[in-house]
Short mmCIF file of C-alpha atoms in Angstrom, two decimals:
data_model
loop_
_atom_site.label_atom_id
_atom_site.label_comp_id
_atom_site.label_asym_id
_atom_site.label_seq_id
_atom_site.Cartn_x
_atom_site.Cartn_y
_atom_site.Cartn_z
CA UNK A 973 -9.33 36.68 16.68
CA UNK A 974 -11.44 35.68 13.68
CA UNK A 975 -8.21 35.86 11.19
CA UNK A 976 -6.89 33.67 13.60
CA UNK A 977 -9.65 31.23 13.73
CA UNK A 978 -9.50 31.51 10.07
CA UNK A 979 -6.05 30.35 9.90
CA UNK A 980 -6.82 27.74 11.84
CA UNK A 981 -9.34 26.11 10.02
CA UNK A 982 -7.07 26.09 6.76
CA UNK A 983 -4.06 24.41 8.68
CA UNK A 984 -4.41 20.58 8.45
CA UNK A 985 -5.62 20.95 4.50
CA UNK A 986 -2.29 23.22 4.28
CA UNK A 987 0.38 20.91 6.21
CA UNK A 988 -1.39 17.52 4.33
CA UNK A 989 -0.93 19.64 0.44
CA UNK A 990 2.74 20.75 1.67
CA UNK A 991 3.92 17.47 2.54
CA UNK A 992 2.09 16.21 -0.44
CA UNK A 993 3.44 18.52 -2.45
CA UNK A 994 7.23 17.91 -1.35
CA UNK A 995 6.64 13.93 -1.90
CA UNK A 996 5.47 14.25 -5.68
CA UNK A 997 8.39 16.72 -5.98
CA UNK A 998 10.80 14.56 -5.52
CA UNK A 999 9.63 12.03 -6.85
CA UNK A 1000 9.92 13.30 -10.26
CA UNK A 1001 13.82 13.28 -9.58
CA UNK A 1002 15.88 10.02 -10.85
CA UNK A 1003 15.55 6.61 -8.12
CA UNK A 1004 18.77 6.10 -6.64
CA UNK A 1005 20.87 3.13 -7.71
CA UNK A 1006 20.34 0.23 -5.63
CA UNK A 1007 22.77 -2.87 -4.95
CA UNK A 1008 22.56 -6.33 -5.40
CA UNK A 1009 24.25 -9.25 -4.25
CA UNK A 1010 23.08 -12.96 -5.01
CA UNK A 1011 21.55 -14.41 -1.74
CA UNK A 1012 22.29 -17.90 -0.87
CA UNK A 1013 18.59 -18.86 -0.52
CA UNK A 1014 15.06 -17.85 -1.54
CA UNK A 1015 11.48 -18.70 -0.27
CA UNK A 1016 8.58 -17.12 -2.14
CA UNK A 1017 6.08 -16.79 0.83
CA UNK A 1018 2.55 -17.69 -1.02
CA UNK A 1019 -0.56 -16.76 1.39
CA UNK A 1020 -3.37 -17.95 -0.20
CA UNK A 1021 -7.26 -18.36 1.13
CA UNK A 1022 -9.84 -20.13 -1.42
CA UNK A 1023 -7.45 -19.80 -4.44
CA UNK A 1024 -8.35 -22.82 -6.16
CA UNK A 1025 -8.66 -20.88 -9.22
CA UNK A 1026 -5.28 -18.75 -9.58
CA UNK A 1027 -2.85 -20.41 -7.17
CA UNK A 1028 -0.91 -22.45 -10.19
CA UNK A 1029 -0.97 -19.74 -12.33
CA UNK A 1030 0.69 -17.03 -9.60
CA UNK A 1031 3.50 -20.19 -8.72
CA UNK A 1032 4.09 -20.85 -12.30
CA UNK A 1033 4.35 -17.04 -12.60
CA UNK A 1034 6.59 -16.83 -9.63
CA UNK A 1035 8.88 -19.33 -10.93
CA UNK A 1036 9.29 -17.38 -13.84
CA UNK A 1037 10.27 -14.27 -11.47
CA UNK A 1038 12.48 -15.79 -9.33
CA UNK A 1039 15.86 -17.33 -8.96
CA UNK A 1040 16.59 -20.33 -10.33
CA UNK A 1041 16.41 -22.82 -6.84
CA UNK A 1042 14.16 -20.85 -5.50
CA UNK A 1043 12.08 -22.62 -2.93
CA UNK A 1044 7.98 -22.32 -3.06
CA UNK A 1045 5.72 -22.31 0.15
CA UNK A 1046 2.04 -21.70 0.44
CA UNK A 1047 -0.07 -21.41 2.66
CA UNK A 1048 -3.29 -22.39 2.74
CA UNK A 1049 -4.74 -20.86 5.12
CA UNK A 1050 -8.07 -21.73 6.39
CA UNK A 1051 -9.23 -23.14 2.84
CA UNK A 1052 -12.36 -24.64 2.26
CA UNK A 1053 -11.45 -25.46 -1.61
CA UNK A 1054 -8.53 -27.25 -3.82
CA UNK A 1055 -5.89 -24.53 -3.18
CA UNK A 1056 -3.75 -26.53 -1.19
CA UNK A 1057 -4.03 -29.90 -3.90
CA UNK A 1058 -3.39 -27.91 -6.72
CA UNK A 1059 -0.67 -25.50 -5.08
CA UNK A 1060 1.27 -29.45 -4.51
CA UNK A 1061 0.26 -30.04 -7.61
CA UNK A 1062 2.45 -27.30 -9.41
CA UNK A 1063 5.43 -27.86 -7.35
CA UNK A 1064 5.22 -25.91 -4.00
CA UNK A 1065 5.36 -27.04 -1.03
CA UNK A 1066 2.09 -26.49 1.26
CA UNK A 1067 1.09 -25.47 4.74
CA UNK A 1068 -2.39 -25.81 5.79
CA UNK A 1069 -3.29 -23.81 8.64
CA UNK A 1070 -7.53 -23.99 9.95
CA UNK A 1071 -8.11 -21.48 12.65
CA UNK A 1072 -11.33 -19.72 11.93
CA UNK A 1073 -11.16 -17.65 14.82
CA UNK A 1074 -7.98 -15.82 13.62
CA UNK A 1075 -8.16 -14.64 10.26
CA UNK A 1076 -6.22 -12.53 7.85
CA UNK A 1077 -2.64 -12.35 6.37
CA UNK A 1078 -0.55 -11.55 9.19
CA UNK A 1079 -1.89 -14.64 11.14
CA UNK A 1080 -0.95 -16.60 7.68
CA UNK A 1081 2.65 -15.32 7.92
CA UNK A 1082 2.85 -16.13 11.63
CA UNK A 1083 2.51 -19.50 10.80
CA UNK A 1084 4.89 -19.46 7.66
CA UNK A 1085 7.21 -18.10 10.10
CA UNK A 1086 7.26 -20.71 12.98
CA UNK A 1087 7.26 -23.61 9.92
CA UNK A 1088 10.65 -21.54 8.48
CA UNK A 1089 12.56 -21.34 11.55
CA UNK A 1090 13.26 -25.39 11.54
CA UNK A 1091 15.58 -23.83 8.51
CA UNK A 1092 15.82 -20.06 7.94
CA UNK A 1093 16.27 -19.12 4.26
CA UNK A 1094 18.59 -15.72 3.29
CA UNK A 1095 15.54 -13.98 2.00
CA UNK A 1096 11.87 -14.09 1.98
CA UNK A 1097 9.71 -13.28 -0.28
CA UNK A 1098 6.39 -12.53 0.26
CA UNK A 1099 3.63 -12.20 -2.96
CA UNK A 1100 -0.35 -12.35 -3.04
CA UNK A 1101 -1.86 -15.40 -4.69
CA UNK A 1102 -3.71 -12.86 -6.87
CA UNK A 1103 -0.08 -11.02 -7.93
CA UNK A 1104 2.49 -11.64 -10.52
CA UNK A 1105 5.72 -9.54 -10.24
CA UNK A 1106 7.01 -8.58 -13.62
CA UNK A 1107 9.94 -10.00 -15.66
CA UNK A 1108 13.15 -10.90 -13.38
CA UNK A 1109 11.38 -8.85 -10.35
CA UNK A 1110 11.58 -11.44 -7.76
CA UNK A 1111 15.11 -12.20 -8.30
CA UNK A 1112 16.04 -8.24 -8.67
CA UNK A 1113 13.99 -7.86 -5.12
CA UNK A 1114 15.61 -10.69 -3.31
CA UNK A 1115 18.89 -9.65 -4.90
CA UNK A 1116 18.76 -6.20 -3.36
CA UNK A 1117 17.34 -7.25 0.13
CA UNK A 1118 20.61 -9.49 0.62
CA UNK A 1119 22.73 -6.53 -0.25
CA UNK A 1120 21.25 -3.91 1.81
CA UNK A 1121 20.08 -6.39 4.50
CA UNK A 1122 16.88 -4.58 5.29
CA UNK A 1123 13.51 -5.11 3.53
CA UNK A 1124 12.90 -4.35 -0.13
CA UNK A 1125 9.01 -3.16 -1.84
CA UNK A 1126 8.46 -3.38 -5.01
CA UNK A 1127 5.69 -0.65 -7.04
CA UNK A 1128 2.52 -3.00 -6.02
CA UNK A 1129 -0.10 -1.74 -9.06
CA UNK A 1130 -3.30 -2.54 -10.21
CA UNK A 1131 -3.14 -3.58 -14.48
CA UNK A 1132 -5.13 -1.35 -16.22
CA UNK A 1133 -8.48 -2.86 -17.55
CA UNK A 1134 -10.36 -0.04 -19.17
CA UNK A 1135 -13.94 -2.14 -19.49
CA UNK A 1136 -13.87 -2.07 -15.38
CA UNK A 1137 -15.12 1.58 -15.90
CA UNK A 1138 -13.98 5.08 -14.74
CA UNK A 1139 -14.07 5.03 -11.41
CA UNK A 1140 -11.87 1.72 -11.12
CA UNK A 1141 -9.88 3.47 -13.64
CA UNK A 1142 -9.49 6.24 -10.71
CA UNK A 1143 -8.87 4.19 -7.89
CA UNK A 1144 -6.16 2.43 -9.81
CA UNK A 1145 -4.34 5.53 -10.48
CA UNK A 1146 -4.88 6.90 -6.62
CA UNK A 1147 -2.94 3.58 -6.05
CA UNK A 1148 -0.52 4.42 -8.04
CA UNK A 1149 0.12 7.44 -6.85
CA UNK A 1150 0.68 6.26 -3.12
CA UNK A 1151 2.54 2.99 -4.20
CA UNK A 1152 4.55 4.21 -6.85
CA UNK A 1153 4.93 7.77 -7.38
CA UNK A 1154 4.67 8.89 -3.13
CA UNK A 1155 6.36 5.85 -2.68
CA UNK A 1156 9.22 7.16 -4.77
CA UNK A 1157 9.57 10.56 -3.04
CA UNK A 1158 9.79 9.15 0.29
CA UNK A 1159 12.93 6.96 -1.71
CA UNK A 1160 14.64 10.48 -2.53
CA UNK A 1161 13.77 12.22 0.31
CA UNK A 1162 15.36 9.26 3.11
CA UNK A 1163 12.33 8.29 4.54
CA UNK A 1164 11.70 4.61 4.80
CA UNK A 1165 9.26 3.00 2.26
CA UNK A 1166 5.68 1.72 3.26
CA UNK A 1167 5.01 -1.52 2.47
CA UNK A 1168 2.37 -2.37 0.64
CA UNK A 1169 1.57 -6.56 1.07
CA UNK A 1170 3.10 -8.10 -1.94
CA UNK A 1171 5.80 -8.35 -4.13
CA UNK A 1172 8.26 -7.09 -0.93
CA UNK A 1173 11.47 -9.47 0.17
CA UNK A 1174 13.11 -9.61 3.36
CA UNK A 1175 16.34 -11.06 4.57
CA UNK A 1176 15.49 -13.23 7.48
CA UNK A 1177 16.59 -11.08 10.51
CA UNK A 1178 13.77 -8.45 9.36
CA UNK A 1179 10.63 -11.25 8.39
CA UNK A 1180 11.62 -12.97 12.15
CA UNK A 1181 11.56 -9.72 13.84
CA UNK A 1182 8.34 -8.35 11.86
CA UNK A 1183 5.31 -8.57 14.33
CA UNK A 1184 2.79 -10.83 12.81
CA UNK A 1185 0.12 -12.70 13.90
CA UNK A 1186 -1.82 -9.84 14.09
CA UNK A 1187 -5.68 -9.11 13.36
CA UNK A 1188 -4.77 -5.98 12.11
CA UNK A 1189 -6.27 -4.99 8.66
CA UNK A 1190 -3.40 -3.16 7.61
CA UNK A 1191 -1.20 -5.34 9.00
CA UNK A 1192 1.77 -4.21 6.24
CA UNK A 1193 1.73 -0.81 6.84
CA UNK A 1194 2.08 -1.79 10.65
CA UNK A 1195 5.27 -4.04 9.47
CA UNK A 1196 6.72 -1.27 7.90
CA UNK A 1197 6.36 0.92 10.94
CA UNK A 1198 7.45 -1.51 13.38
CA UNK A 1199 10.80 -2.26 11.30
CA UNK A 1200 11.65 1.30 10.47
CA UNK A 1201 11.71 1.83 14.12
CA UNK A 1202 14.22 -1.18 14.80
CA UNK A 1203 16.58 0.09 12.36
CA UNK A 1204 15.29 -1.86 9.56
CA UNK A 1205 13.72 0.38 7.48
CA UNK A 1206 12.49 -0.94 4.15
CA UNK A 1207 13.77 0.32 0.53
CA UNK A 1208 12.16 1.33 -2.11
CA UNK A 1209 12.44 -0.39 -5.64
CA UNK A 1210 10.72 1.15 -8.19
CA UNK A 1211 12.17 -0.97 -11.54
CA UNK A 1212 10.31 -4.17 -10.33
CA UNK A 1213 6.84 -4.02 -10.29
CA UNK A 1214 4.09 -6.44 -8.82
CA UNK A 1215 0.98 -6.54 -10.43
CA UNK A 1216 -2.79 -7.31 -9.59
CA UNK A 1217 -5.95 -7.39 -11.36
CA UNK A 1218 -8.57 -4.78 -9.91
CA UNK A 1219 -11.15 -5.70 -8.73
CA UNK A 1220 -15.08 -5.13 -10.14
CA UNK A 1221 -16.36 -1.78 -9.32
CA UNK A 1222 -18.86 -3.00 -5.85
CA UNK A 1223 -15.66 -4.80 -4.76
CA UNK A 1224 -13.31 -2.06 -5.48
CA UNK A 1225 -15.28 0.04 -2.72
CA UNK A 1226 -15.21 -3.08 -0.15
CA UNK A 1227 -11.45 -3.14 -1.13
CA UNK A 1228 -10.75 0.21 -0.53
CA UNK A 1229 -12.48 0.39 2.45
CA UNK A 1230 -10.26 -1.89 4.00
CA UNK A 1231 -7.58 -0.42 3.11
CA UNK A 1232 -8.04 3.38 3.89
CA UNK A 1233 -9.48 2.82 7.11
CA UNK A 1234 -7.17 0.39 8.28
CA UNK A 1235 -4.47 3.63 7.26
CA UNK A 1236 -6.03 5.80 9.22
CA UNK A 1237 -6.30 3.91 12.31
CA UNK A 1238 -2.74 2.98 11.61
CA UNK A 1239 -1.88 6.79 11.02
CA UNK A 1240 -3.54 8.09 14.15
CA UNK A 1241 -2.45 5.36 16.19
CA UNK A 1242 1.44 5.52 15.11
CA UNK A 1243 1.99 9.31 13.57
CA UNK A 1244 2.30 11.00 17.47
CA UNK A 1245 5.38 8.75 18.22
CA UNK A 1246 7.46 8.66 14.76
CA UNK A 1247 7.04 12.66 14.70
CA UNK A 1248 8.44 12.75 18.39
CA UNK A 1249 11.31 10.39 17.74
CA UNK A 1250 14.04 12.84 16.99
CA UNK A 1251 14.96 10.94 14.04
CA UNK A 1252 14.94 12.56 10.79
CA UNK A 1253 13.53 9.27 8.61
CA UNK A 1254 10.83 9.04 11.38
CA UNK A 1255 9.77 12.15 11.43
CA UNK A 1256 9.04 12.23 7.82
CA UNK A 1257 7.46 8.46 7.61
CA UNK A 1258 5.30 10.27 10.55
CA UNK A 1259 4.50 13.51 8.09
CA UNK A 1260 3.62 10.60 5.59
CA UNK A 1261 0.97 9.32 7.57
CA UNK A 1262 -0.59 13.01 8.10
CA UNK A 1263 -1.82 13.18 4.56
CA UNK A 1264 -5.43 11.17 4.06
CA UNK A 1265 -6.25 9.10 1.60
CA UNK A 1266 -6.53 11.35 -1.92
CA UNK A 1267 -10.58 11.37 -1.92
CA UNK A 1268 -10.37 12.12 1.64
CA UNK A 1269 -7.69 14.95 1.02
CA UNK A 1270 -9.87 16.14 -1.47
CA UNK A 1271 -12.77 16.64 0.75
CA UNK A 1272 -10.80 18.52 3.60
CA UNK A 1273 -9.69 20.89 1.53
CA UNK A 1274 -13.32 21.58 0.10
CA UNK A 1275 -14.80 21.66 3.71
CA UNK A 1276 -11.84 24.10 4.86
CA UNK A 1277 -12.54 26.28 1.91
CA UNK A 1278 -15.73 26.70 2.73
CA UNK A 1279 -15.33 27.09 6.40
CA UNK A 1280 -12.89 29.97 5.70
CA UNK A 1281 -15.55 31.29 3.08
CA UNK A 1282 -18.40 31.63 5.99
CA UNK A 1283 -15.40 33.25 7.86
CA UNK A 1284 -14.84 35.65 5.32
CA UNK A 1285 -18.04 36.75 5.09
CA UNK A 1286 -18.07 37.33 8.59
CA UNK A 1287 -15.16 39.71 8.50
CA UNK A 1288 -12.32 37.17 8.87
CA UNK A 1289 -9.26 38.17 6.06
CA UNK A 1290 -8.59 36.04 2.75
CA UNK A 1291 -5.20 35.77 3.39
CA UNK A 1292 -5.87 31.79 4.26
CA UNK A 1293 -8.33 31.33 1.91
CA UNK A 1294 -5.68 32.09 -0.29
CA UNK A 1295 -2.81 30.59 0.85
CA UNK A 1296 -4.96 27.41 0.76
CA UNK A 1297 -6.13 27.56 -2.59
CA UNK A 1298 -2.19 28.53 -4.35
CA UNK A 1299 -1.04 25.27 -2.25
CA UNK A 1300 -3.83 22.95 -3.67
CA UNK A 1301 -3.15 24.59 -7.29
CA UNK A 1302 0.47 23.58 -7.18
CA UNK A 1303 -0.43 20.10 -5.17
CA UNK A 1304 -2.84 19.65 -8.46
CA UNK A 1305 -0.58 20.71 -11.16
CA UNK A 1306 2.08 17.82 -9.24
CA UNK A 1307 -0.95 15.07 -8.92
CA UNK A 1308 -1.30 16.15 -13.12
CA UNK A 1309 2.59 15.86 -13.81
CA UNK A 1310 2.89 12.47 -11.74
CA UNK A 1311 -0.46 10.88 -14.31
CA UNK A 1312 1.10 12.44 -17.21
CA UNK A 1313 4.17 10.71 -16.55
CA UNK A 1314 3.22 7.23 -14.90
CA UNK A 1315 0.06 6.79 -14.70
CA UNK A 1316 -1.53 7.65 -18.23
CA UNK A 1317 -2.14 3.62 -18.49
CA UNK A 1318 -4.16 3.85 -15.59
CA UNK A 1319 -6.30 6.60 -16.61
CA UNK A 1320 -7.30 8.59 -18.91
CA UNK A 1321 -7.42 12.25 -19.10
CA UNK A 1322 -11.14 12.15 -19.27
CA UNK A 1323 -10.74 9.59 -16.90
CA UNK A 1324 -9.83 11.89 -14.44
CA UNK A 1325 -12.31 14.70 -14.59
CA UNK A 1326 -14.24 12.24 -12.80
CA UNK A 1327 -12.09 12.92 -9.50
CA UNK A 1328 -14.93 14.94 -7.96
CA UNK A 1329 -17.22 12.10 -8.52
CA UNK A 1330 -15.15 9.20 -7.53
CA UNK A 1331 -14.53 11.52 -3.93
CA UNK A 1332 -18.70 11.04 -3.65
CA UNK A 1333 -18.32 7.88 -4.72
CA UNK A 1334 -15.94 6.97 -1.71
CA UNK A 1335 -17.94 9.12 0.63
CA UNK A 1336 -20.20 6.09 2.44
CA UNK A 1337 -16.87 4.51 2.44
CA UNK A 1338 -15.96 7.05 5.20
CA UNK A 1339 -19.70 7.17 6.44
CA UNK A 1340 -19.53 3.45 7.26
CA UNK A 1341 -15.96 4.13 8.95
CA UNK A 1342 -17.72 6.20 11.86
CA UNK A 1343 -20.92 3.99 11.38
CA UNK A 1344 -19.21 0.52 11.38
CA UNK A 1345 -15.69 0.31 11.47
CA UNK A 1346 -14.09 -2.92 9.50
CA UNK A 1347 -12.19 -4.70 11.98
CA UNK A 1348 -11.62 -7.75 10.15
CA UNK A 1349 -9.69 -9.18 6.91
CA UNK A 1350 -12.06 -10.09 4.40
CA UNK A 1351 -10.93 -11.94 1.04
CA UNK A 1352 -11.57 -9.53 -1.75
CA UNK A 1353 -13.54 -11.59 -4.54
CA UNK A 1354 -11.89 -12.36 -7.97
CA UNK A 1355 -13.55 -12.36 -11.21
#
């Protein structure tokens, strides 16, 4: 009964590192080839709230990015600065939208949405006044939505800024390694692609059947979801990239916050149904949302090894123990092998001894979860 027991208490640590595991594995395999056709018309989707200080430099940006005719919306959305005078200003065309009572992207999009449908474009194109996507990345993005006719996320990353210290140094790679490198297992393996809030394009049948309007704080891993399981299921590009500054180390935490716990109410609200849909790509996007947050991860697996250490010394066998710790070896020696060949920009080797510290770090992030749940968007300040 105790070896049992024992077993037991190793099991979600063990199914998390094995689906883990199987993610980074493939993702060290080659991306498949996309296609691209050129789309007969573009909107980049511009959600901005109190940008006054960036929202010319992401358009002009954007510009850059994007097809030549693109068309340029933003929304200013509840706005008590310049953004939507200067956004006019530098050549896009601007929505103003005051509800205080609804906050948050996903009502933003909403109302992009109803202002589009007097003219659908081909494609969509949705990027965070804080982001620029890198070289032709817009175009590439919009290029391959039209050909597959589903929606298309690009590797949304953090640019490394080493004075922001260590443990923003950290959290950028732990991004990294669920935007890019998991993200690029789940391309090999089938499954559909999360997305991730900017820098993603859809053709217009997905971004008017997408459920916005939404309070949700994670509203794009909820559009994800909801698309994959009308046969819409996004791609994965990995060769464009869409890039953000981090934030400051107090905000990082705020950021993250949001972020992981709107996951995990995301995850236990939507895992039971994709891993009982019978469909293969479900299933897996299902397994997906079974692994926590890295930091999170990392503290399972310490409290289940020392649950099945008390259970040890009570008589239980170390078969589990052991299983347990020969998974998280080879999980670890993946995580290593992923940094060493994407994210050594992100952080350095020393960098990353600090793991054990940035999971205590993150720990009254989780605290305050049980404490005092975030249950609205909040606008993550900019330097």
């Amino acid at each position: 009964m105790i070896d049992a027991l024992a077993w037991l208490v190793v099991l979600p640590a063990m199914l998390a590192l094995a689906v883990l595991s199987i993610e980074l594995s493939a993702a060290q395999l080659r991306p498949r080839a996309q296609p691209s056709t050129k789309p007969a018309d573009i909107t980049i989707l511009i959600p901005a709230h109190d940008e006054e200080a960036g929202i010319a430099r992401c358009i002009e940006a954007a510009r850059a990015s994007a097809p030549a005719g693109s068309s340029f919306l933003v929304v200013a959305d509840n706005c008590s600065d310049r953004t939507a005078e200067i956004a006019r200003a530098a050549g896009a065309e601007v929505i103003e939208r005051h509800d205080p009572t609804h906050r948050g992207k996903g009502h933003a999009l909403g109302f992009a949405r109803r202002h589009l449908r007097a003219a659908p474009p081909a494609i969509v194109a949705v990027l965070d006044a804080d982001c620029a996507v890198e070289g032709n990345g817009l175009a590439r993005l919009a290029g391959t939505a039209a050909a597959l006719n589903r929606p298309v996320q690009s590797a949304y990353l953090f640019r490394p800024i080493p004075d922001r210290g260590p443990l923003v140094a950290v959290s950028g790679f732990a991004l990294l390694l669920r935007n890019l490198i998991r993200q690029r297992g789940l391309a090999r393996i089938g499954a559909p692609a999360l997305l991730t809030g900017s820098g993603m394009a859809f053709p217009w049948r997905c971004f008017d059947a997408a459920p916005l309007d939404t309070d949700d704080i994670a509203e794009d891993l909820g559009m994800g979801i909801a698309l994959s399981q009308l046969g819409m299921a996004p791609a994965f590009l990995p060769q464009v990239t869409t890039w953000s500054d981090p934030a400051t180390r107090s905000a990082t935490l705020g950021q993250r916050s949001r972020w992981e716990q709107g996951f995990l109410r995301s995850a236990i609200r939507q895992a039971p149904q994709l891993l009982l849909s019978g469909e293969a790509h479900l299933l897996w996007l299902g397994l997906h949302l079974c692994v926590p947050p890295l930091a999170l991860l990392g503290m399972l697996c310490t409290a289940s090894l020392l649950a099945s250490g008390a259970l040890i010394a009570l008589g239980a066998s170390g078969s589990a123990a052991m299983m347990l710790v020969a998974l998280l070896t080879v999980t670890a020696g993946l995580v290593l092998l992923g940094w060493w060949r994407f994210g050594r920009a992100q952080a350095s080797a020393r960098q990353l001894l600090l793991a054990p510290v940035y999971m205590l770090w993150k720990l009254p992030l989780y605290l305050g979860a049980i404490r005092k749940p975030e249950r609205m968007w909040k606008r993550t300040p900019r330097d």
